[in-house]
């Protein structure tokens, strides 16, 4: 904070699943109370003002809204989406994008975790502002040509595009 460096803070991700201790507990007495407690502690008690609060559920299936802490406590939104094994289903259904876009309002919306890259055609229908491929999964789920095609898109910035300031 003293160095004036913003930090993307992504607490309690994939809360709409049941694989983490904080997950699968919707509503005001569940996950929302946990988010509020942490938000208040960091912003009011510690006066941290360099955190960008990222709310990032797993696939935004029906009911994800019951975990949303509100735009006043979220700076950016994302969703973790991995293809379902042995499924021919669309990896990034339009209805999931529309659900998240509706919650985001004017907040930046991205793919907070993924393996399979969004195609240029999908980005036309689902204009995510940011995305984060999950480690080696990027290389396991995409060909070199697909990776190059995605990262060479004019709207995609990589670390090489960001001026060095330190």
Short mmCIF file of C-alpha atoms in Angstrom, two decimals:
data_model
loop_
_atom_site.label_atom_id
_atom_site.label_comp_id
_atom_site.label_asym_id
_atom_site.label_seq_id
_atom_site.Cartn_x
_atom_site.Cartn_y
_atom_site.Cartn_z
CA UNK A 1 0.00 0.00 0.00
CA UNK A 2 2.82 2.42 0.85
CA UNK A 3 4.25 1.86 -2.62
CA UNK A 4 0.87 2.73 -4.19
CA UNK A 5 0.65 -0.63 -5.93
CA UNK A 6 -2.84 -2.02 -6.49
CA UNK A 7 -3.26 -5.69 -5.64
CA UNK A 8 -5.99 -7.89 -7.06
CA UNK A 9 -7.36 -9.65 -3.99
CA UNK A 10 -9.47 -12.71 -4.74
CA UNK A 11 -10.66 -14.16 -1.45
CA UNK A 12 -12.95 -17.16 -1.13
CA UNK A 13 -13.08 -18.03 -4.84
CA UNK A 14 -15.44 -20.67 -6.23
CA UNK A 15 -17.74 -20.12 -3.26
CA UNK A 16 -20.73 -21.55 -5.14
CA UNK A 17 -19.09 -24.98 -5.11
CA UNK A 18 -18.70 -27.27 -2.13
CA UNK A 19 -14.98 -28.21 -2.32
CA UNK A 20 -13.68 -25.42 -0.03
CA UNK A 21 -14.70 -24.84 3.58
CA UNK A 22 -16.29 -21.49 2.66
CA UNK A 23 -18.23 -22.93 -0.27
CA UNK A 24 -21.82 -23.93 -0.68
CA UNK A 25 -23.16 -21.56 1.98
CA UNK A 26 -25.31 -18.98 0.20
CA UNK A 27 -27.09 -16.04 1.72
CA UNK A 28 -26.74 -13.43 4.41
CA UNK A 29 -25.85 -15.91 7.19
CA UNK A 30 -23.36 -17.80 5.05
CA UNK A 31 -20.85 -16.64 2.47
CA UNK A 32 -22.08 -13.04 2.41
CA UNK A 33 -21.38 -12.67 6.14
CA UNK A 34 -17.88 -14.07 5.63
CA UNK A 35 -17.14 -11.65 2.76
CA UNK A 36 -18.52 -8.71 4.77
CA UNK A 37 -16.40 -9.61 7.80
CA UNK A 38 -13.19 -9.73 5.77
CA UNK A 39 -14.08 -6.63 3.75
CA UNK A 40 -14.78 -4.61 6.89
CA UNK A 41 -11.66 -5.87 8.66
CA UNK A 42 -9.34 -4.98 5.78
CA UNK A 43 -10.92 -1.70 4.69
CA UNK A 44 -12.10 -0.21 7.99
CA UNK A 45 -9.78 -1.72 10.59
CA UNK A 46 -6.57 -1.84 8.53
CA UNK A 47 -7.57 0.97 6.13
CA UNK A 48 -6.27 -0.94 3.11
CA UNK A 49 -7.20 1.06 0.04
CA UNK A 50 -4.96 -0.59 -2.58
CA UNK A 51 -6.91 -3.84 -2.78
CA UNK A 52 -9.01 -4.52 -5.85
CA UNK A 53 -11.65 -6.91 -4.57
CA UNK A 54 -12.29 -9.69 -7.10
CA UNK A 55 -15.41 -11.82 -6.74
CA UNK A 56 -14.89 -15.05 -8.69
CA UNK A 57 -17.40 -17.89 -8.51
CA UNK A 58 -17.15 -21.21 -10.27
CA UNK A 59 -19.34 -21.67 -13.35
CA UNK A 60 -22.18 -19.16 -12.85
CA UNK A 61 -25.01 -21.64 -12.66
CA UNK A 62 -28.46 -20.60 -11.40
CA UNK A 63 -28.28 -19.37 -7.82
CA UNK A 64 -24.85 -17.74 -8.11
CA UNK A 65 -26.56 -14.42 -7.32
CA UNK A 66 -27.07 -15.67 -3.74
CA UNK A 67 -23.31 -15.37 -3.22
CA UNK A 68 -22.82 -11.89 -4.70
CA UNK A 69 -21.74 -9.39 -2.02
CA UNK A 70 -22.82 -6.37 -4.08
CA UNK A 71 -21.14 -3.90 -6.40
CA UNK A 72 -20.22 -1.64 -3.49
CA UNK A 73 -17.91 -4.36 -2.11
CA UNK A 74 -16.51 -5.69 -5.38
CA UNK A 75 -14.15 -3.99 -7.82
CA UNK A 76 -14.01 -6.64 -10.54
CA UNK A 77 -15.71 -9.91 -11.28
CA UNK A 78 -14.58 -13.10 -12.90
CA UNK A 79 -15.59 -16.70 -13.18
CA UNK A 80 -13.63 -19.93 -13.09
CA UNK A 81 -14.61 -22.12 -16.03
CA UNK A 82 -13.02 -25.39 -17.06
CA UNK A 83 -14.46 -27.71 -19.70
CA UNK A 84 -16.45 -30.58 -18.33
CA UNK A 85 -14.67 -33.88 -18.86
CA UNK A 86 -16.21 -36.14 -21.51
CA UNK A 87 -18.68 -33.45 -22.53
CA UNK A 88 -19.42 -31.88 -25.86
CA UNK A 89 -21.11 -28.95 -24.11
CA UNK A 90 -20.04 -25.41 -24.94
CA UNK A 91 -17.27 -24.37 -22.56
CA UNK A 92 -18.44 -20.75 -22.32
CA UNK A 93 -22.25 -20.67 -22.64
CA UNK A 94 -23.66 -17.25 -23.46
CA UNK A 95 -26.11 -17.49 -20.55
CA UNK A 96 -23.18 -17.69 -18.10
CA UNK A 97 -21.64 -14.57 -19.58
CA UNK A 98 -25.00 -12.76 -19.41
CA UNK A 99 -25.48 -13.74 -15.75
CA UNK A 100 -22.06 -12.39 -14.81
CA UNK A 101 -22.45 -9.30 -16.99
CA UNK A 102 -25.74 -8.50 -15.27
CA UNK A 103 -24.09 -8.79 -11.83
CA UNK A 104 -21.04 -6.80 -12.91
CA UNK A 105 -22.92 -3.79 -14.21
CA UNK A 106 -20.07 -1.44 -15.16
CA UNK A 107 -17.41 -3.39 -13.22
CA UNK A 108 -14.70 -5.22 -15.22
CA UNK A 109 -15.64 -8.83 -15.97
CA UNK A 110 -13.16 -11.56 -16.79
CA UNK A 111 -12.28 -15.22 -16.73
CA UNK A 112 -10.50 -15.63 -13.42
CA UNK A 113 -9.40 -19.22 -14.07
CA UNK A 114 -9.57 -21.28 -17.23
CA UNK A 115 -7.70 -23.80 -19.29
CA UNK A 116 -9.30 -23.62 -22.72
CA UNK A 117 -8.88 -20.18 -24.28
CA UNK A 118 -11.84 -18.19 -25.47
CA UNK A 119 -11.82 -17.99 -29.25
CA UNK A 120 -11.73 -14.64 -31.06
CA UNK A 121 -15.33 -15.31 -32.16
CA UNK A 122 -16.41 -15.93 -28.57
CA UNK A 123 -14.73 -12.71 -27.46
CA UNK A 124 -16.97 -10.84 -29.88
CA UNK A 125 -20.04 -12.21 -28.05
CA UNK A 126 -18.44 -12.26 -24.60
CA UNK A 127 -16.03 -9.30 -24.40
CA UNK A 128 -14.16 -10.23 -21.24
CA UNK A 129 -11.83 -7.50 -20.00
CA UNK A 130 -9.26 -9.87 -18.48
CA UNK A 131 -8.42 -13.55 -18.30
CA UNK A 132 -6.01 -15.78 -16.42
CA UNK A 133 -5.01 -19.16 -17.75
CA UNK A 134 -4.26 -21.67 -15.01
CA UNK A 135 -0.63 -22.76 -15.27
CA UNK A 136 0.21 -25.71 -17.46
CA UNK A 137 -3.45 -26.20 -18.26
CA UNK A 138 -3.08 -23.47 -20.89
CA UNK A 139 -0.63 -25.66 -22.81
CA UNK A 140 -2.54 -28.88 -22.21
CA UNK A 141 -5.90 -27.53 -23.42
CA UNK A 142 -4.79 -25.40 -26.38
CA UNK A 143 -2.52 -25.84 -29.35
CA UNK A 144 0.44 -23.50 -29.90
CA UNK A 145 -1.49 -21.96 -32.81
CA UNK A 146 -4.55 -21.30 -30.62
CA UNK A 147 -2.42 -19.70 -27.92
CA UNK A 148 -0.65 -17.50 -30.45
CA UNK A 149 -3.95 -16.54 -32.09
CA UNK A 150 -5.47 -15.47 -28.75
CA UNK A 151 -2.46 -13.59 -27.42
CA UNK A 152 -1.89 -11.85 -30.76
CA UNK A 153 -5.36 -10.30 -30.79
CA UNK A 154 -5.11 -6.49 -30.83
CA UNK A 155 -7.29 -6.20 -27.72
CA UNK A 156 -5.09 -8.54 -25.65
CA UNK A 157 -2.28 -6.98 -23.62
CA UNK A 158 0.56 -9.09 -22.29
CA UNK A 159 3.34 -8.25 -19.87
CA UNK A 160 5.47 -7.12 -22.79
CA UNK A 161 2.88 -4.41 -23.55
CA UNK A 162 3.00 -2.89 -20.07
CA UNK A 163 5.65 -0.21 -19.54
CA UNK A 164 8.28 -1.05 -16.95
CA UNK A 165 7.87 1.36 -14.05
CA UNK A 166 9.99 -0.18 -11.31
#
